[in-house]
């Protein structure tokens, strides 16, 4: 926020300076203006184009940047910019200039990702022929909206750093024809570098059992992502013999959940369940839910509180308070930051040097999506193709095999899923998430 | 003139049958399975009382915010959409006062009580002035414009205030616990009443020693007592004082009131001051009760309070209070006995039902006479 406020203020100050200058002498104002506007813009490529004849390729990201998720998405955007800076904003030996814009798919009216804004973003990207890669989205529900739009536009390739809903890529046996409505042209254009929830939900259920719990109450935020991971958890829990006491969706904007927690506190044969699993993102009141659970059922040692990657962010701990959040668990695809392969460790080092301390887990995924986009462009050039051709870039993304990225050595399968299946659990200890174990 | 005997209203009967049919058809899907709910109540009757306590406490906060909506609507027939956000500013104001006076770190009961009273006063005054300022800036000049114009400017003010809240929540130098994650995330409003009670050596749960398996916390008691005191005060003010009378006169007929020498501008400003002050008080209460400060909390609170105001009969102060408590109770029982997924649907379905049969709300509208 501070950065935005500062940008706004500086624009206002510069605008007033230009106005004053115009009122006095016109000539100096004209020379000042270009430099001034360059300073206020985001670090886009426009100011540092290496050669006049270079063709501009645009890469955009669409992530929720109004709402609690900003804590995570800001680090993703930073990481993408870092990767571009390392590439010096150019590709194919300077023949192409790379330009990056971070779009916001959230609205102040909702305080989280907004279907209307995401659809608008996708349509905007489809219409701008300079755009050759769409990095996003953060929320699975948002991806479901933009995939078909971008699929019909080229197809424009879409690489997500964070969507985990399985239905985005996998064929759904129960819903014939779903695949077709997602990908109307029949060509796949959506890929992701993060493991999907059919893995996350399954591993989480096994993890809860390994904590010694025998009964669990499941809550979700009624979104594609939250309900999706909670449903997988639910099914797996019943398979492995955990008692699912109840599974409910919550109102993600309610002022409190005391009544709900009171009900849960006697739901397991008169007592509380051993664990509560929450399938939700932090924007959907995850902190308030934990606070009311704490007030009624006590700390997270007595009744375990476990969630997916949507609550693995410092914003969740800040919102609930360090004492209340102590002992809560969250899973994130991939390994802990200090267990990354050398390229990943180098990224963490570079990121820390430029933007300060990094604790959010998704930054490295943001870095990897930009990595993939640049690699695809370079591959198209190397094969003698034209990287302004969206279809060529898209095929190059899907052709990536044995890629040595910041996440390790991995390949995309035909569905666009990366061959990464590690899942790491974090626990809140003294006000911060600490990795406690990696599972497959 | 003698009217003929009222004819049986077949249309209303048909609607009622349809509603009952839908309730019984869809009810079990939603969890409104009467035998199941009855069995749950029978198995644990004390829990019903528990849901009652939670519902009344939540309803009290909604009711106080609803008063601000209903008063403003009663007097200038404007839905002040920014009102819920004024309440949100109240939460942040009281949290900031508690932080700046060092109350948050304190364990000294005297200091905590003093800090809370100061927070209440500052929050009430600040929100009152803020609300009156909004009226002066965004509504006054549009008072005689088409009805949609002030409505749109109210929505605009709501967004502006939400963004102020967003920036406020990023100012960790004001409240260190805001942390470094920016203004967008939810912030902790420390449980000052719990800390106060623990420091005095008492249990937060007033019924802990009685052996009854109920939680009646000091938070519930203070929220309910404060809410009832504010509502009674407001009721007496509007019914008994000169300014209250002037307000009622302005609400009935603005032009006639003007002719009688009532300073309309001042009366409207006073209405906004009182409404804002109530929102400020509700802000502190909600902060202490739910322990959350969030830039977005005003939106939902505003929606629920506006619903409460309509439910009770907009413009009607007693109706606003009734509507607030009703919504609090409905939400609490729905969370408790039905599936939480349907709570909002249930609250708004009730609103629709009541408006179908009593279009002016439970206690009737009290707005200006239409010419």
mmCIF file of C-alpha atoms in Angstrom, chain B residues 7-333:
data_model
loop_
_atom_site.group_PDB
_atom_site.id
_atom_site.type_symbol
_atom_site.label_atom_id
_atom_site.label_comp_id
_atom_site.label_asym_id
_atom_site.label_seq_id
_atom_site.Cartn_x
_atom_site.Cartn_y
_atom_site.Cartn_z
ATOM 1 C CA UNK B 7 -62.925 -9.999 0.772
ATOM 2 C CA UNK B 8 -60.785 -13.046 1.338
ATOM 3 C CA UNK B 9 -57.449 -12.316 -0.247
ATOM 4 C CA UNK B 10 -56.913 -15.306 -2.550
ATOM 5 C CA UNK B 11 -53.726 -13.890 -3.961
ATOM 6 C CA UNK B 12 -52.109 -13.632 -0.587
ATOM 7 C CA UNK B 13 -53.318 -17.127 0.249
ATOM 8 C CA UNK B 14 -51.763 -18.486 -2.929
ATOM 9 C CA UNK B 15 -48.424 -16.824 -2.162
ATOM 10 C CA UNK B 16 -48.485 -18.179 1.386
ATOM 11 C CA UNK B 17 -49.197 -21.711 0.153
ATOM 12 C CA UNK B 18 -46.411 -21.445 -2.379
ATOM 13 C CA UNK B 19 -43.958 -20.267 0.264
ATOM 14 C CA UNK B 20 -44.913 -23.076 2.640
ATOM 15 C CA UNK B 21 -44.615 -25.584 -0.179
ATOM 16 C CA UNK B 22 -41.129 -24.343 -1.059
ATOM 17 C CA UNK B 23 -40.027 -24.301 2.584
ATOM 18 C CA UNK B 24 -41.071 -27.898 3.114
ATOM 19 C CA UNK B 25 -39.706 -29.044 -0.225
ATOM 20 C CA UNK B 26 -36.307 -27.341 -0.023
ATOM 21 C CA UNK B 27 -36.088 -27.234 3.754
ATOM 22 C CA UNK B 28 -34.539 -30.676 4.263
ATOM 23 C CA UNK B 29 -31.891 -29.910 1.628
ATOM 24 C CA UNK B 30 -30.911 -26.793 3.535
ATOM 25 C CA UNK B 31 -30.960 -28.693 6.786
ATOM 26 C CA UNK B 32 -34.320 -27.299 7.884
ATOM 27 C CA UNK B 33 -35.424 -30.793 8.784
ATOM 28 C CA UNK B 34 -37.755 -30.175 11.685
ATOM 29 C CA UNK B 35 -37.450 -33.592 13.421
ATOM 30 C CA UNK B 36 -33.652 -33.403 13.220
ATOM 31 C CA UNK B 37 -33.557 -29.860 14.601
ATOM 32 C CA UNK B 38 -36.025 -30.831 17.329
ATOM 33 C CA UNK B 39 -33.877 -33.823 18.290
ATOM 34 C CA UNK B 40 -30.790 -31.621 18.428
ATOM 35 C CA UNK B 41 -32.540 -29.140 20.729
ATOM 36 C CA UNK B 42 -33.873 -31.922 22.927
ATOM 37 C CA UNK B 43 -30.471 -33.569 23.212
ATOM 38 C CA UNK B 44 -28.831 -30.369 24.404
ATOM 39 C CA UNK B 45 -31.338 -27.714 25.470
ATOM 40 C CA UNK B 46 -28.668 -25.577 27.104
ATOM 41 C CA UNK B 47 -27.077 -25.060 23.718
ATOM 42 C CA UNK B 48 -30.236 -23.292 22.599
ATOM 43 C CA UNK B 49 -29.621 -20.733 25.354
ATOM 44 C CA UNK B 50 -26.014 -20.477 24.187
ATOM 45 C CA UNK B 51 -27.118 -19.657 20.632
ATOM 46 C CA UNK B 52 -29.559 -17.148 22.098
ATOM 47 C CA UNK B 53 -26.731 -15.364 23.925
ATOM 48 C CA UNK B 54 -24.525 -15.292 20.815
ATOM 49 C CA UNK B 55 -27.419 -14.124 18.660
ATOM 50 C CA UNK B 56 -28.411 -11.316 21.008
ATOM 51 C CA UNK B 57 -24.834 -10.036 21.330
ATOM 52 C CA UNK B 58 -24.327 -10.008 17.571
ATOM 53 C CA UNK B 59 -27.797 -8.581 17.088
ATOM 54 C CA UNK B 60 -27.069 -5.744 19.511
ATOM 55 C CA UNK B 61 -24.148 -4.577 17.372
ATOM 56 C CA UNK B 62 -26.215 -4.863 14.182
ATOM 57 C CA UNK B 63 -29.079 -2.996 15.842
ATOM 58 C CA UNK B 64 -26.889 -0.049 16.818
ATOM 59 C CA UNK B 65 -25.548 0.311 13.289
ATOM 60 C CA UNK B 66 -29.078 -0.118 11.938
ATOM 61 C CA UNK B 67 -30.164 2.899 13.980
ATOM 62 C CA UNK B 68 -27.846 5.092 11.943
ATOM 63 C CA UNK B 69 -29.365 3.851 8.685
ATOM 64 C CA UNK B 70 -32.902 4.170 9.851
ATOM 65 C CA UNK B 71 -32.528 7.660 11.332
ATOM 66 C CA UNK B 72 -30.933 9.027 8.189
ATOM 67 C CA UNK B 73 -33.500 7.345 5.976
ATOM 68 C CA UNK B 74 -36.316 8.608 8.157
ATOM 69 C CA UNK B 75 -35.190 12.181 7.844
ATOM 70 C CA UNK B 76 -33.894 12.584 4.281
ATOM 71 C CA UNK B 77 -34.907 9.274 2.677
ATOM 72 C CA UNK B 78 -31.332 8.467 1.736
ATOM 73 C CA UNK B 79 -29.665 5.097 2.189
ATOM 74 C CA UNK B 80 -26.347 6.189 3.621
ATOM 75 C CA UNK B 81 -24.178 3.430 2.176
ATOM 76 C CA UNK B 82 -21.099 4.887 3.815
ATOM 77 C CA UNK B 83 -22.558 4.209 7.259
ATOM 78 C CA UNK B 84 -21.185 0.686 7.585
ATOM 79 C CA UNK B 85 -17.754 2.022 6.717
ATOM 80 C CA UNK B 86 -18.018 4.750 9.361
ATOM 81 C CA UNK B 87 -18.480 1.869 11.792
ATOM 82 C CA UNK B 88 -15.310 0.255 10.407
ATOM 83 C CA UNK B 89 -13.452 3.541 11.002
ATOM 84 C CA UNK B 90 -14.815 3.376 14.559
ATOM 85 C CA UNK B 91 -13.076 0.022 15.044
ATOM 86 C CA UNK B 92 -9.770 1.441 13.797
ATOM 87 C CA UNK B 93 -10.138 4.671 15.806
ATOM 88 C CA UNK B 94 -10.681 2.835 19.074
ATOM 89 C CA UNK B 95 -7.853 0.404 18.343
ATOM 90 C CA UNK B 96 -5.521 3.317 17.594
ATOM 91 C CA UNK B 97 -6.521 5.150 20.787
ATOM 92 C CA UNK B 98 -5.938 1.983 22.819
ATOM 93 C CA UNK B 99 -2.528 1.601 21.188
ATOM 94 C CA UNK B 100 -1.407 5.225 21.559
ATOM 95 C CA UNK B 101 -2.407 5.364 25.230
ATOM 96 C CA UNK B 102 -0.382 2.209 25.877
ATOM 97 C CA UNK B 103 -3.510 0.348 26.988
ATOM 98 C CA UNK B 104 -2.798 -2.619 24.726
ATOM 99 C CA UNK B 105 0.358 -3.564 26.610
ATOM 100 C CA UNK B 106 -1.005 -2.699 30.021
ATOM 101 C CA UNK B 107 -2.068 -5.229 32.636
ATOM 102 C CA UNK B 108 -3.218 -2.572 35.099
ATOM 103 C CA UNK B 109 -7.041 -2.744 35.436
ATOM 104 C CA UNK B 110 -7.413 0.963 36.194
ATOM 105 C CA UNK B 111 -5.436 1.883 33.116
ATOM 106 C CA UNK B 112 -7.416 -0.505 30.919
ATOM 107 C CA UNK B 113 -10.770 0.854 32.113
ATOM 108 C CA UNK B 114 -9.552 4.419 31.592
ATOM 109 C CA UNK B 115 -8.213 3.529 28.129
ATOM 110 C CA UNK B 116 -11.470 1.858 27.103
ATOM 111 C CA UNK B 117 -13.561 4.830 28.212
ATOM 112 C CA UNK B 118 -11.234 7.208 26.374
ATOM 113 C CA UNK B 119 -11.419 4.984 23.267
ATOM 114 C CA UNK B 120 -15.219 5.035 23.451
ATOM 115 C CA UNK B 121 -15.329 8.836 23.709
ATOM 116 C CA UNK B 122 -12.779 9.455 20.946
ATOM 117 C CA UNK B 123 -14.367 6.882 18.633
ATOM 118 C CA UNK B 124 -17.869 8.310 19.162
ATOM 119 C CA UNK B 125 -16.752 11.902 18.594
ATOM 120 C CA UNK B 126 -14.556 11.064 15.610
ATOM 121 C CA UNK B 127 -17.199 8.986 13.834
ATOM 122 C CA UNK B 128 -19.894 11.563 14.572
ATOM 123 C CA UNK B 129 -17.788 14.305 13.004
ATOM 124 C CA UNK B 130 -16.838 12.035 10.100
ATOM 125 C CA UNK B 131 -20.460 11.169 9.375
ATOM 126 C CA UNK B 132 -21.532 14.820 9.540
ATOM 127 C CA UNK B 133 -18.637 15.743 7.258
ATOM 128 C CA UNK B 134 -19.753 13.138 4.734
ATOM 129 C CA UNK B 135 -23.237 14.678 4.789
ATOM 130 C CA UNK B 136 -21.831 18.177 4.326
ATOM 131 C CA UNK B 137 -19.518 17.136 1.461
ATOM 132 C CA UNK B 138 -21.456 14.533 -0.437
ATOM 133 C CA UNK B 139 -25.167 14.763 0.356
ATOM 134 C CA UNK B 140 -26.169 18.323 1.239
ATOM 135 C CA UNK B 141 -25.766 19.810 -2.197
ATOM 136 C CA UNK B 142 -27.674 16.899 -3.683
ATOM 137 C CA UNK B 143 -30.574 17.148 -1.259
ATOM 138 C CA UNK B 144 -32.980 18.351 -3.931
ATOM 139 C CA UNK B 145 -31.397 16.408 -6.797
ATOM 140 C CA UNK B 146 -33.048 13.261 -8.172
ATOM 141 C CA UNK B 147 -32.996 10.460 -5.607
ATOM 142 C CA UNK B 148 -30.388 8.417 -7.461
ATOM 143 C CA UNK B 149 -27.712 11.129 -7.289
ATOM 144 C CA UNK B 150 -27.139 11.099 -3.496
ATOM 145 C CA UNK B 151 -27.383 7.298 -3.562
ATOM 146 C CA UNK B 152 -24.487 7.110 -6.005
ATOM 147 C CA UNK B 153 -22.447 9.632 -4.055
ATOM 148 C CA UNK B 154 -23.123 7.546 -0.928
ATOM 149 C CA UNK B 155 -21.666 4.481 -2.654
ATOM 150 C CA UNK B 156 -18.700 6.605 -3.686
ATOM 151 C CA UNK B 157 -18.128 7.774 -0.110
ATOM 152 C CA UNK B 158 -18.296 4.154 0.996
ATOM 153 C CA UNK B 159 -15.431 3.233 -1.353
ATOM 154 C CA UNK B 160 -13.394 6.250 -0.276
ATOM 155 C CA UNK B 161 -13.724 5.343 3.391
ATOM 156 C CA UNK B 162 -12.943 1.685 2.715
ATOM 157 C CA UNK B 163 -9.707 2.798 1.087
ATOM 158 C CA UNK B 164 -8.923 5.043 4.036
ATOM 159 C CA UNK B 165 -9.359 1.954 6.213
ATOM 160 C CA UNK B 166 -7.046 0.041 3.881
ATOM 161 C CA UNK B 167 -4.346 2.673 4.320
ATOM 162 C CA UNK B 168 -4.957 3.016 8.042
ATOM 163 C CA UNK B 169 -4.429 -0.707 8.567
ATOM 164 C CA UNK B 170 -0.960 -0.396 7.021
ATOM 165 C CA UNK B 171 0.247 2.199 9.547
ATOM 166 C CA UNK B 172 2.213 0.001 11.913
ATOM 167 C CA UNK B 173 3.664 3.099 13.639
ATOM 168 C CA UNK B 174 0.175 3.760 15.028
ATOM 169 C CA UNK B 175 -0.553 0.201 16.110
ATOM 170 C CA UNK B 176 2.543 -2.056 16.128
ATOM 171 C CA UNK B 177 0.457 -5.244 15.877
ATOM 172 C CA UNK B 178 -0.624 -4.224 12.356
ATOM 173 C CA UNK B 179 2.651 -5.838 11.288
ATOM 174 C CA UNK B 180 4.310 -5.560 7.929
ATOM 175 C CA UNK B 181 1.841 -7.470 5.767
ATOM 176 C CA UNK B 182 0.084 -4.341 4.537
ATOM 177 C CA UNK B 183 -3.354 -2.973 5.153
ATOM 178 C CA UNK B 184 -5.390 -5.555 3.303
ATOM 179 C CA UNK B 185 -5.280 -8.377 5.814
ATOM 180 C CA UNK B 186 -7.365 -8.710 8.936
ATOM 181 C CA UNK B 187 -5.827 -7.226 12.074
ATOM 182 C CA UNK B 188 -6.117 -8.305 15.680
ATOM 183 C CA UNK B 189 -8.172 -6.209 18.064
ATOM 184 C CA UNK B 190 -6.784 -7.477 21.395
ATOM 185 C CA UNK B 191 -9.247 -8.980 23.824
ATOM 186 C CA UNK B 192 -9.026 -6.081 26.318
ATOM 187 C CA UNK B 193 -12.062 -7.170 28.339
ATOM 188 C CA UNK B 194 -10.607 -10.647 28.724
ATOM 189 C CA UNK B 195 -7.254 -9.193 29.812
ATOM 190 C CA UNK B 196 -9.017 -6.826 32.229
ATOM 191 C CA UNK B 197 -10.994 -9.627 33.829
ATOM 192 C CA UNK B 198 -8.041 -11.973 34.060
ATOM 193 C CA UNK B 199 -5.946 -9.229 35.664
ATOM 194 C CA UNK B 200 -8.645 -8.839 38.322
ATOM 195 C CA UNK B 201 -8.454 -12.581 38.965
ATOM 196 C CA UNK B 202 -11.951 -13.303 37.639
ATOM 197 C CA UNK B 203 -12.939 -15.809 35.005
ATOM 198 C CA UNK B 204 -13.947 -14.400 31.623
ATOM 199 C CA UNK B 205 -16.867 -16.788 31.618
ATOM 200 C CA UNK B 206 -19.224 -15.451 34.277
ATOM 201 C CA UNK B 207 -20.899 -18.843 34.649
ATOM 202 C CA UNK B 208 -17.656 -20.802 35.020
ATOM 203 C CA UNK B 209 -18.030 -21.336 38.755
ATOM 204 C CA UNK B 210 -21.750 -22.062 38.658
ATOM 205 C CA UNK B 211 -21.291 -25.426 37.008
ATOM 206 C CA UNK B 212 -23.741 -24.621 34.223
ATOM 207 C CA UNK B 213 -22.327 -25.610 30.838
ATOM 208 C CA UNK B 214 -22.872 -22.194 29.303
ATOM 209 C CA UNK B 215 -20.550 -19.434 28.242
ATOM 210 C CA UNK B 216 -21.839 -16.028 29.248
ATOM 211 C CA UNK B 217 -18.702 -13.958 28.916
ATOM 212 C CA UNK B 218 -18.093 -10.472 30.160
ATOM 213 C CA UNK B 219 -17.939 -9.490 26.497
ATOM 214 C CA UNK B 220 -21.543 -10.557 25.922
ATOM 215 C CA UNK B 221 -22.722 -8.702 29.012
ATOM 216 C CA UNK B 222 -20.919 -5.462 28.198
ATOM 217 C CA UNK B 223 -22.039 -5.488 24.562
ATOM 218 C CA UNK B 224 -25.667 -6.082 25.491
ATOM 219 C CA UNK B 225 -25.710 -3.580 28.383
ATOM 220 C CA UNK B 226 -24.009 -0.868 26.345
ATOM 221 C CA UNK B 227 -26.331 -1.478 23.386
ATOM 222 C CA UNK B 228 -29.486 -1.327 25.480
ATOM 223 C CA UNK B 229 -28.246 1.843 27.205
ATOM 224 C CA UNK B 230 -27.514 3.534 23.875
ATOM 225 C CA UNK B 231 -30.835 2.507 22.373
ATOM 226 C CA UNK B 232 -32.824 3.681 25.400
ATOM 227 C CA UNK B 233 -30.894 6.935 25.403
ATOM 228 C CA UNK B 234 -31.611 7.483 21.741
ATOM 229 C CA UNK B 235 -35.280 6.644 22.136
ATOM 230 C CA UNK B 236 -35.695 9.085 25.025
ATOM 231 C CA UNK B 237 -33.718 11.725 23.145
ATOM 232 C CA UNK B 238 -35.927 11.529 20.071
ATOM 233 C CA UNK B 239 -39.181 11.377 22.061
ATOM 234 C CA UNK B 240 -38.485 13.835 24.869
ATOM 235 C CA UNK B 241 -36.069 16.559 23.830
ATOM 236 C CA UNK B 242 -36.644 19.674 21.755
ATOM 237 C CA UNK B 243 -34.117 18.622 19.123
ATOM 238 C CA UNK B 244 -35.696 15.165 18.999
ATOM 239 C CA UNK B 245 -39.063 16.771 18.349
ATOM 240 C CA UNK B 246 -37.517 18.925 15.625
ATOM 241 C CA UNK B 247 -36.101 15.761 14.059
ATOM 242 C CA UNK B 248 -39.459 14.065 14.030
ATOM 243 C CA UNK B 249 -41.052 17.182 12.556
ATOM 244 C CA UNK B 250 -38.408 17.365 9.821
ATOM 245 C CA UNK B 251 -38.927 13.684 9.054
ATOM 246 C CA UNK B 252 -42.666 14.161 8.679
ATOM 247 C CA UNK B 253 -42.564 17.176 6.442
ATOM 248 C CA UNK B 254 -39.385 19.049 5.771
ATOM 249 C CA UNK B 255 -40.984 22.140 4.231
ATOM 250 C CA UNK B 256 -43.573 22.522 6.936
ATOM 251 C CA UNK B 257 -40.892 22.169 9.574
ATOM 252 C CA UNK B 258 -38.898 24.879 7.851
ATOM 253 C CA UNK B 259 -41.934 27.163 7.864
ATOM 254 C CA UNK B 260 -42.234 26.662 11.594
ATOM 255 C CA UNK B 261 -38.719 28.005 12.032
ATOM 256 C CA UNK B 262 -36.810 24.752 12.455
ATOM 257 C CA UNK B 263 -33.233 24.974 11.214
ATOM 258 C CA UNK B 264 -33.385 22.022 8.800
ATOM 259 C CA UNK B 265 -29.645 21.957 8.070
ATOM 260 C CA UNK B 266 -28.791 21.754 11.743
ATOM 261 C CA UNK B 267 -31.376 19.050 12.379
ATOM 262 C CA UNK B 268 -30.000 16.922 9.553
ATOM 263 C CA UNK B 269 -26.416 17.501 10.699
ATOM 264 C CA UNK B 270 -27.448 16.477 14.201
ATOM 265 C CA UNK B 271 -29.008 13.295 12.818
ATOM 266 C CA UNK B 272 -25.771 12.415 11.063
ATOM 267 C CA UNK B 273 -23.772 13.283 14.198
ATOM 268 C CA UNK B 274 -25.872 10.954 16.339
ATOM 269 C CA UNK B 275 -25.849 8.161 13.741
ATOM 270 C CA UNK B 276 -22.074 8.444 13.348
ATOM 271 C CA UNK B 277 -21.571 8.496 17.111
ATOM 272 C CA UNK B 278 -23.596 5.299 17.449
ATOM 273 C CA UNK B 279 -21.515 3.690 14.701
ATOM 274 C CA UNK B 280 -18.360 4.727 16.580
ATOM 275 C CA UNK B 281 -19.650 3.080 19.753
ATOM 276 C CA UNK B 282 -20.638 -0.032 17.783
ATOM 277 C CA UNK B 283 -17.101 -0.053 16.350
ATOM 278 C CA UNK B 284 -15.520 -0.307 19.784
ATOM 279 C CA UNK B 285 -18.070 -2.910 20.878
ATOM 280 C CA UNK B 286 -17.543 -5.074 17.798
ATOM 281 C CA UNK B 287 -13.765 -4.777 18.147
ATOM 282 C CA UNK B 288 -13.945 -5.959 21.747
ATOM 283 C CA UNK B 289 -16.462 -8.686 20.959
ATOM 284 C CA UNK B 290 -15.054 -10.187 17.757
ATOM 285 C CA UNK B 291 -11.415 -9.076 18.204
ATOM 286 C CA UNK B 292 -10.988 -8.147 14.570
ATOM 287 C CA UNK B 293 -10.213 -4.923 12.739
ATOM 288 C CA UNK B 294 -10.559 -5.231 8.978
ATOM 289 C CA UNK B 295 -10.984 -2.585 6.314
ATOM 290 C CA UNK B 296 -13.770 -4.617 4.693
ATOM 291 C CA UNK B 297 -15.845 -5.332 7.815
ATOM 292 C CA UNK B 298 -18.079 -2.297 7.244
ATOM 293 C CA UNK B 299 -19.525 -3.705 4.055
ATOM 294 C CA UNK B 300 -21.115 -6.794 5.529
ATOM 295 C CA UNK B 301 -22.081 -5.001 8.734
ATOM 296 C CA UNK B 302 -23.723 -2.303 6.625
ATOM 297 C CA UNK B 303 -25.612 -4.841 4.544
ATOM 298 C CA UNK B 304 -26.913 -6.667 7.593
ATOM 299 C CA UNK B 305 -27.818 -3.472 9.429
ATOM 300 C CA UNK B 306 -29.608 -2.076 6.413
ATOM 301 C CA UNK B 307 -31.536 -5.332 6.176
ATOM 302 C CA UNK B 308 -32.356 -5.027 9.867
ATOM 303 C CA UNK B 309 -33.621 -1.496 9.327
ATOM 304 C CA UNK B 310 -35.845 -2.593 6.437
ATOM 305 C CA UNK B 311 -37.028 -5.632 8.378
ATOM 306 C CA UNK B 312 -38.159 -3.517 11.311
ATOM 307 C CA UNK B 313 -39.629 -0.795 9.108
ATOM 308 C CA UNK B 314 -37.272 1.797 7.748
ATOM 309 C CA UNK B 315 -37.318 5.132 9.513
ATOM 310 C CA UNK B 316 -38.648 3.432 12.616
ATOM 311 C CA UNK B 317 -36.135 3.478 15.462
ATOM 312 C CA UNK B 318 -37.767 0.748 17.529
ATOM 313 C CA UNK B 319 -38.107 -1.291 14.341
ATOM 314 C CA UNK B 320 -34.378 -0.954 13.641
ATOM 315 C CA UNK B 321 -33.544 -2.349 17.066
ATOM 316 C CA UNK B 322 -36.003 -5.205 16.648
ATOM 317 C CA UNK B 323 -34.680 -6.013 13.180
ATOM 318 C CA UNK B 324 -31.074 -6.061 14.450
ATOM 319 C CA UNK B 325 -31.825 -8.536 17.211
ATOM 320 C CA UNK B 326 -33.908 -10.651 14.852
ATOM 321 C CA UNK B 327 -31.102 -10.949 12.292
ATOM 322 C CA UNK B 328 -28.528 -11.740 14.973
ATOM 323 C CA UNK B 329 -30.735 -14.516 16.339
ATOM 324 C CA UNK B 330 -31.609 -15.908 12.925
ATOM 325 C CA UNK B 331 -27.949 -16.096 11.898
ATOM 326 C CA UNK B 332 -26.965 -17.710 15.174
ATOM 327 C CA UNK B 333 -29.719 -20.363 15.044
#
